mmCIF file of C-alpha atoms in Angstrom:
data_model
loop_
_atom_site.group_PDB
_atom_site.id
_atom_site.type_symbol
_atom_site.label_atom_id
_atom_site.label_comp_id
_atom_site.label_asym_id
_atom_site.label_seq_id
_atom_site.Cartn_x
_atom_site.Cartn_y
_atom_site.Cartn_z
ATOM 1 C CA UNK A 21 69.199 97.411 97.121
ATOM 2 C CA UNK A 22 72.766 98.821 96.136
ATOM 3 C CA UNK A 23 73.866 101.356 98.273
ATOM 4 C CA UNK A 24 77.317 103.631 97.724
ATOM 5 C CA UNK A 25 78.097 105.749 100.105
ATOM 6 C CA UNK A 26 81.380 108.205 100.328
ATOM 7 C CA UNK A 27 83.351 109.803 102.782
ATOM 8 C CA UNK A 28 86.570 111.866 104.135
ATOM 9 C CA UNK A 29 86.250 114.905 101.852
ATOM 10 C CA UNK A 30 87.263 118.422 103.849
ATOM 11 C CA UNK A 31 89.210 121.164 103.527
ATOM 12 C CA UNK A 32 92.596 120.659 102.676
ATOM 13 C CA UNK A 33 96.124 123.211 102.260
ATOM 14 C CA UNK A 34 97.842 123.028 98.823
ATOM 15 C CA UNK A 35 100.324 120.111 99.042
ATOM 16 C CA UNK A 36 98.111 118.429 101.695
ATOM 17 C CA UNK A 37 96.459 114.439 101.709
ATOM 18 C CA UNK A 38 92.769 113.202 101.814
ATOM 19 C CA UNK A 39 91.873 109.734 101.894
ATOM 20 C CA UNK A 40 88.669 109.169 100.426
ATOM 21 C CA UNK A 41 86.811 106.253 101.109
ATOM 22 C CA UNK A 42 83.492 104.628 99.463
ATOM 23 C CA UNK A 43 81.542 101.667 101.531
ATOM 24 C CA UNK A 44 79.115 99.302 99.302
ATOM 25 C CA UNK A 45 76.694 97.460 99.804
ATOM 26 C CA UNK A 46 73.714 95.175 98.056
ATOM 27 C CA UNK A 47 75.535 93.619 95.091
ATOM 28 C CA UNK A 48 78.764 91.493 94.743
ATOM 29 C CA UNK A 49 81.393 93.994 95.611
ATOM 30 C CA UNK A 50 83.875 92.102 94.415
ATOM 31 C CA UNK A 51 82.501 90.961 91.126
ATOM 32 C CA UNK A 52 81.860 95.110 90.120
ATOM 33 C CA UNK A 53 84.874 97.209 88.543
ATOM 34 C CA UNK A 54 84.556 100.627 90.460
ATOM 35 C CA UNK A 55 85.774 103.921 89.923
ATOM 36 C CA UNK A 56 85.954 107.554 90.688
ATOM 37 C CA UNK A 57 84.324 110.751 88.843
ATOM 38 C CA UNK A 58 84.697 114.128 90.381
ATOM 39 C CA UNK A 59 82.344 117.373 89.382
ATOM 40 C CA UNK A 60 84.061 121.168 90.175
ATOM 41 C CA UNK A 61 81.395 123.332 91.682
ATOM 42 C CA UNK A 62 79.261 124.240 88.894
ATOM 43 C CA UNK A 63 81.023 122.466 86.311
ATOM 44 C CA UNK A 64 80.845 119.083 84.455
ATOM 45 C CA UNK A 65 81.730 115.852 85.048
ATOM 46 C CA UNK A 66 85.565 114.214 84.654
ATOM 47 C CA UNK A 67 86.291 110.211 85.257
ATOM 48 C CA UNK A 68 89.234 110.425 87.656
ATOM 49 C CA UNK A 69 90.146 106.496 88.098
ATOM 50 C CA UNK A 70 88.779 103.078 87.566
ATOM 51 C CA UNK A 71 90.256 99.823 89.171
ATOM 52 C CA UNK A 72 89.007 96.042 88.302
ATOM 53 C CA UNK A 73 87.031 93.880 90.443
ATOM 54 C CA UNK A 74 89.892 91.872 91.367
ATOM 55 C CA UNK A 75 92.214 95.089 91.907
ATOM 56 C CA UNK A 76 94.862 94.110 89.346
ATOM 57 C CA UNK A 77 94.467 96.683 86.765
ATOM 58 C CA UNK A 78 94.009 100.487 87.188
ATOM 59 C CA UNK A 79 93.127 103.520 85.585
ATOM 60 C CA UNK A 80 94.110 107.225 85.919
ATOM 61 C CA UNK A 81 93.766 109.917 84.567
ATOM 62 C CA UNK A 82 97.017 111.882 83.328
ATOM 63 C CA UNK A 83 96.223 115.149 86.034
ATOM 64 C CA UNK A 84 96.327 112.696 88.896
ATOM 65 C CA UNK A 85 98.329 110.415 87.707
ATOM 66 C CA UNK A 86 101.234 109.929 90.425
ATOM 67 C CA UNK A 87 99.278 111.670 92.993
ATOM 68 C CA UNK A 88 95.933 109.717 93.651
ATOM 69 C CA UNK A 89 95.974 106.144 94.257
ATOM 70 C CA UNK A 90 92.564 103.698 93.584
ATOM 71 C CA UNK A 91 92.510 100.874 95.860
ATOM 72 C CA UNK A 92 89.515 98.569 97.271
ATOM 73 C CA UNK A 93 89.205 96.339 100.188
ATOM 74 C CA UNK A 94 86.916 93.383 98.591
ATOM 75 C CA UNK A 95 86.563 91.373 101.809
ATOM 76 C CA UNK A 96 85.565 94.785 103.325
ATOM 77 C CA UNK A 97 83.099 95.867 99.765
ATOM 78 C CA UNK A 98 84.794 99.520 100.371
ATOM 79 C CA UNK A 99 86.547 101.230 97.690
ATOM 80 C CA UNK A 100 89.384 103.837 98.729
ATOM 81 C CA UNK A 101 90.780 107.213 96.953
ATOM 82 C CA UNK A 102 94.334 108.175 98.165
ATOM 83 C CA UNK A 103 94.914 111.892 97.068
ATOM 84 C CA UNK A 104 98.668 113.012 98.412
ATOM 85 C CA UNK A 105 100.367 116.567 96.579
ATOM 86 C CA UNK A 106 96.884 118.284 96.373
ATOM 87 C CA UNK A 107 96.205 121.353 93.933
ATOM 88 C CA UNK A 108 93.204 123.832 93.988
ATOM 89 C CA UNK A 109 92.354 122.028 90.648
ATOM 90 C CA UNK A 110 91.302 119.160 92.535
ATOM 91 C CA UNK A 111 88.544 121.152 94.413
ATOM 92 C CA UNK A 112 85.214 118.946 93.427
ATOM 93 C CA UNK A 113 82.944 116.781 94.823
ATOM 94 C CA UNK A 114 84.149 113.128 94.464
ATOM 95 C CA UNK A 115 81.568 110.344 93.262
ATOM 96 C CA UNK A 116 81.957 106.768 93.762
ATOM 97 C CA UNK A 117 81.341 105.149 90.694
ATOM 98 C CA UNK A 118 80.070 101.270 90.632
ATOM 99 C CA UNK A 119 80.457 100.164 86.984
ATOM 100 C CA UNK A 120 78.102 98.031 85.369
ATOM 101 C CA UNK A 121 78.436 94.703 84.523
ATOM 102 C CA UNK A 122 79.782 95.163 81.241
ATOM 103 C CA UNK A 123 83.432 95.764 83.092
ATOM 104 C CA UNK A 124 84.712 99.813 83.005
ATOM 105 C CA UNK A 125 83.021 103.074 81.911
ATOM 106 C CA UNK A 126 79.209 102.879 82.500
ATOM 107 C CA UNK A 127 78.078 104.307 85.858
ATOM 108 C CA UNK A 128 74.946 102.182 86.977
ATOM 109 C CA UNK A 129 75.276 103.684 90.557
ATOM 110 C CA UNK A 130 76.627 106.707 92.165
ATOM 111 C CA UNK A 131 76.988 107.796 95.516
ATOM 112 C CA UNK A 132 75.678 111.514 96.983
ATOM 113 C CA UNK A 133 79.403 112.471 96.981
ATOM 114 C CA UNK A 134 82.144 114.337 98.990
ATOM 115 C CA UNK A 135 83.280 117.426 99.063
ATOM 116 C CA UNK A 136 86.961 118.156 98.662
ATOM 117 C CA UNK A 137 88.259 122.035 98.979
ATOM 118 C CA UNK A 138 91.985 122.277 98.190
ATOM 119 C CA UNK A 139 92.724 126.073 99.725
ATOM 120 C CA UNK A 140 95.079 127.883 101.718
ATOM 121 C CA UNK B 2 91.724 112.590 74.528
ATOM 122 C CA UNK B 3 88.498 111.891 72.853
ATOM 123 C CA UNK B 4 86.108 115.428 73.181
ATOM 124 C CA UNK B 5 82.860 115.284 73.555
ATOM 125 C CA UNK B 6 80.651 118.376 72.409
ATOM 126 C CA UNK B 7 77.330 118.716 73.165
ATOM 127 C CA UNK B 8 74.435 120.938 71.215
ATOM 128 C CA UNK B 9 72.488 123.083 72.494
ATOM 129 C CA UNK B 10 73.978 124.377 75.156
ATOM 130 C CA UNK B 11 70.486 125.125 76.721
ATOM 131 C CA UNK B 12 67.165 123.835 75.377
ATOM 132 C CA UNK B 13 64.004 125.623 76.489
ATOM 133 C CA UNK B 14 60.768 123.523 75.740
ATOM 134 C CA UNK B 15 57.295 123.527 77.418
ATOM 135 C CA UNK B 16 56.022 119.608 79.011
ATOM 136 C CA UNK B 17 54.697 117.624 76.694
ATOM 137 C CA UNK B 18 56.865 118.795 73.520
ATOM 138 C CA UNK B 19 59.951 116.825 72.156
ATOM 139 C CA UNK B 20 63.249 116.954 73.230
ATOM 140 C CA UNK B 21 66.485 116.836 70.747
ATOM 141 C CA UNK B 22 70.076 116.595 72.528
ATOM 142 C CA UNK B 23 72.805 116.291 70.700
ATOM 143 C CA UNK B 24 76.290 114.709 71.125
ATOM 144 C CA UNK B 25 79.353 115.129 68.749
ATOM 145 C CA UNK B 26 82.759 113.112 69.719
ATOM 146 C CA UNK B 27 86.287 114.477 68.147
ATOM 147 C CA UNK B 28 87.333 110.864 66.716
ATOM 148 C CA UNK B 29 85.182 109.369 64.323
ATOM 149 C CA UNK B 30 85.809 105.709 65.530
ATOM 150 C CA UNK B 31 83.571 106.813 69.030
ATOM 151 C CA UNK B 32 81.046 103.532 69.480
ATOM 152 C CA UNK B 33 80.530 103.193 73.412
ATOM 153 C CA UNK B 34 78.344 105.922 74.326
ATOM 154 C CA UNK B 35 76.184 106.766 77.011
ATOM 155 C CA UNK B 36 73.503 109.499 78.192
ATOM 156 C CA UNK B 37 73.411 110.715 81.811
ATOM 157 C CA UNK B 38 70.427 112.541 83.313
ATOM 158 C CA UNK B 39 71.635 115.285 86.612
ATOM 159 C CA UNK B 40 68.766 117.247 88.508
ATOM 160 C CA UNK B 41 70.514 119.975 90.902
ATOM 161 C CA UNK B 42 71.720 118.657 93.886
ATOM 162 C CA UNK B 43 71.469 115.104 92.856
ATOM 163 C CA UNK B 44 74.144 112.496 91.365
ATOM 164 C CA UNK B 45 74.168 112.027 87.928
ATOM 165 C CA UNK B 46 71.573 109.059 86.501
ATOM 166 C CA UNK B 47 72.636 106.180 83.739
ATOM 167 C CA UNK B 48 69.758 106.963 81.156
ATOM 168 C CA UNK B 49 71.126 105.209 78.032
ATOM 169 C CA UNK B 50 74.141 102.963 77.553
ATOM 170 C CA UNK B 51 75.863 101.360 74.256
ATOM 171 C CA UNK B 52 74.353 103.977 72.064
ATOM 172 C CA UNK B 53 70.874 103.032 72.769
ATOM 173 C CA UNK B 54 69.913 100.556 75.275
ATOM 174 C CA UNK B 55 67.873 101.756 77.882
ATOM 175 C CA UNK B 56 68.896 101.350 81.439
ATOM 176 C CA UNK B 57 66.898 99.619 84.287
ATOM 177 C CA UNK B 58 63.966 101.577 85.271
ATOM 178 C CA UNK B 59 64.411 104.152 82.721
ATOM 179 C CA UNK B 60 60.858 105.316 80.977
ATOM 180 C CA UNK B 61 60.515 104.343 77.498
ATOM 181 C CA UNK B 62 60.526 107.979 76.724
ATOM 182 C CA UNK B 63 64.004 108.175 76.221
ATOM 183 C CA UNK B 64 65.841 106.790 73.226
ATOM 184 C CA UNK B 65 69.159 107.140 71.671
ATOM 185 C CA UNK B 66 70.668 106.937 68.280
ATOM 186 C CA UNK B 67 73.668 107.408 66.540
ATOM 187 C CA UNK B 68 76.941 106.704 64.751
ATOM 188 C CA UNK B 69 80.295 107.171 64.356
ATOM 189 C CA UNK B 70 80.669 110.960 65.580
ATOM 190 C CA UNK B 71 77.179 111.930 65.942
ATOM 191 C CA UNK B 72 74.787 110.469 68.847
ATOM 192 C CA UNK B 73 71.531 112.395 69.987
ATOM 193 C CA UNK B 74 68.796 111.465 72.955
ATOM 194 C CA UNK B 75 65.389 112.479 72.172
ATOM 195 C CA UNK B 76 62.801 112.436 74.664
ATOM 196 C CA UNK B 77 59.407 112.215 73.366
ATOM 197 C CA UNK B 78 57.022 114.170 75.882
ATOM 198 C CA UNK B 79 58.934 115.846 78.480
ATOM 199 C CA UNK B 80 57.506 115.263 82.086
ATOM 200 C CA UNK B 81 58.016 117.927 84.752
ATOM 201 C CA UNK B 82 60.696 115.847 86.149
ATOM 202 C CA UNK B 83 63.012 115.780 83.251
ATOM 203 C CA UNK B 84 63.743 119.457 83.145
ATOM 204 C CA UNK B 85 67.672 118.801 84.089
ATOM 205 C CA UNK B 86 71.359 118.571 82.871
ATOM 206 C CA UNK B 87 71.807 115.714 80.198
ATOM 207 C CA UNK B 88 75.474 114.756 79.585
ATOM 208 C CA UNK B 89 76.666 112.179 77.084
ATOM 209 C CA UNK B 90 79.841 109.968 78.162
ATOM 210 C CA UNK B 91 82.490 107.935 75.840
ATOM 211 C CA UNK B 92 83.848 104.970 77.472
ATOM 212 C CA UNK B 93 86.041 104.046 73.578
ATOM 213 C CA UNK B 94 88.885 105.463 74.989
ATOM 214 C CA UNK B 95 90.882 106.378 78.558
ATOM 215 C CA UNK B 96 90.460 108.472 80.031
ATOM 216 C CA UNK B 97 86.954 108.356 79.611
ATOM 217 C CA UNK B 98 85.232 111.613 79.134
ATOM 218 C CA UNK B 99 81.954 113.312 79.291
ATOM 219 C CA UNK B 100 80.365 116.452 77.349
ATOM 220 C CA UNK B 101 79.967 119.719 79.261
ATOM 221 C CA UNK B 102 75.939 118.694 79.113
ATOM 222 C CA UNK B 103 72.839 120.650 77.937
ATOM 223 C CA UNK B 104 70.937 122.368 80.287
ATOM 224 C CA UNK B 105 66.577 121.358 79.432
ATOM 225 C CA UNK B 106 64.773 124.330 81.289
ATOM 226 C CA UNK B 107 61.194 125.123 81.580
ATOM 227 C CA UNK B 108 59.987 127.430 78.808
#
């Protein structure tokens, strides 16, 4: 059974870091592009990053960009979310994404989420 | 930045009737679509992907069609359970985007 999983949301100042990190299991971490989609309270949903299986090629998206790093750790199936120079714009809870097999954009799994408040 | 825009807003229908969601991207050359299913407090749920293939699991009461700019999901009887948030989701283009979803409430 595929399980995600995140964690490390909280309550963070204006300028402040989170580390964000999703731990997989049931499927071929590895073999899976992954990525991250965050929802504001009460609002929609917005794709935030995607990385590869491998981790060679990643994906931003232009409000982040600079800010929020994707990495995974394939030997340890756990994908990570490195948020540094945060804004109350990024207040949401973060999804893990697992893409399907057809490589980036289809979410065939998500995680419960975490919660990230960016407030002074 | 392709836009998604989704129609109606809110869609109130008793169980049992027919369900009509519709999906409207900004750039007409818009072929990777997908519908996404989100009851409160839950994580969102791949319904369709690639326009209209259903995903694993998912009843055969959901379909969906479409073509260049226009895409809708119908579903055919609605069940108590699919009274929800449907958003569609382009995957053509980074970044990838989603619709701001249609709300199917209990009439």
């Amino acid at each position: 059974e595929v399980q995600v999983s995140e964690s490390g949301g909280g309550l963070v100042q204006p300028g402040g870091s989170l580390r964000l990190s999703c731990a997989t299991s049931g499927f071929t971490f590895s073999g899976y592009a992954m990525g991250w989609v965050r929802q504001a309270p009460g609002k929609g949903l917005e794709y935030v990053s995607v990385i590869s299986g491998s981790g060679d090629r990643t994906l931003y998206r232009d409000s982040v960009k600079g800010r929020f790093t994707v990495s995974r750790d394939n030997p340890e199936n756990t994908l990570y979310l490195h948020m540094n120079s945060l804004r109350v714009e990024d207040t949401a809870l973060y999804y893990c994404a697992k893409q399907s097999s057809s490589g980036f954009g289809w979410v065939d799994y998500w995680g419960q989420g975490t919660l990230v408040t960016v407030s002074s | 930045e392709i836009v998604l825009t989704q129609s109606p807003a809110t869609l109130s229908l008793f169980p049992g009737e027919r369900a009509t969601l519709s999906c409207r991207a900004s750039q007409s050359d818009t072929d990777d679509l997908a519908w996404y299913q989100q009851r409160p407090g839950q994580a969102p749920r791949l319904l369709i992907y690639d326009v209209s293939t259903r995903a694993t699991d998912i009843p055969a009461r959901f379909s969906g069609s479409g073509s260049g700019t226009d895409f809708t999901l119908t579903i055919s009887s609605l069940e108590p359970e699919d009274f929800a948030v449907y958003y569609c989701q382009q995957r053509t283009r980074w970044p990838f985007t989603f619709g701001p979803g249609t709300k199917v409430d209990i009439k």
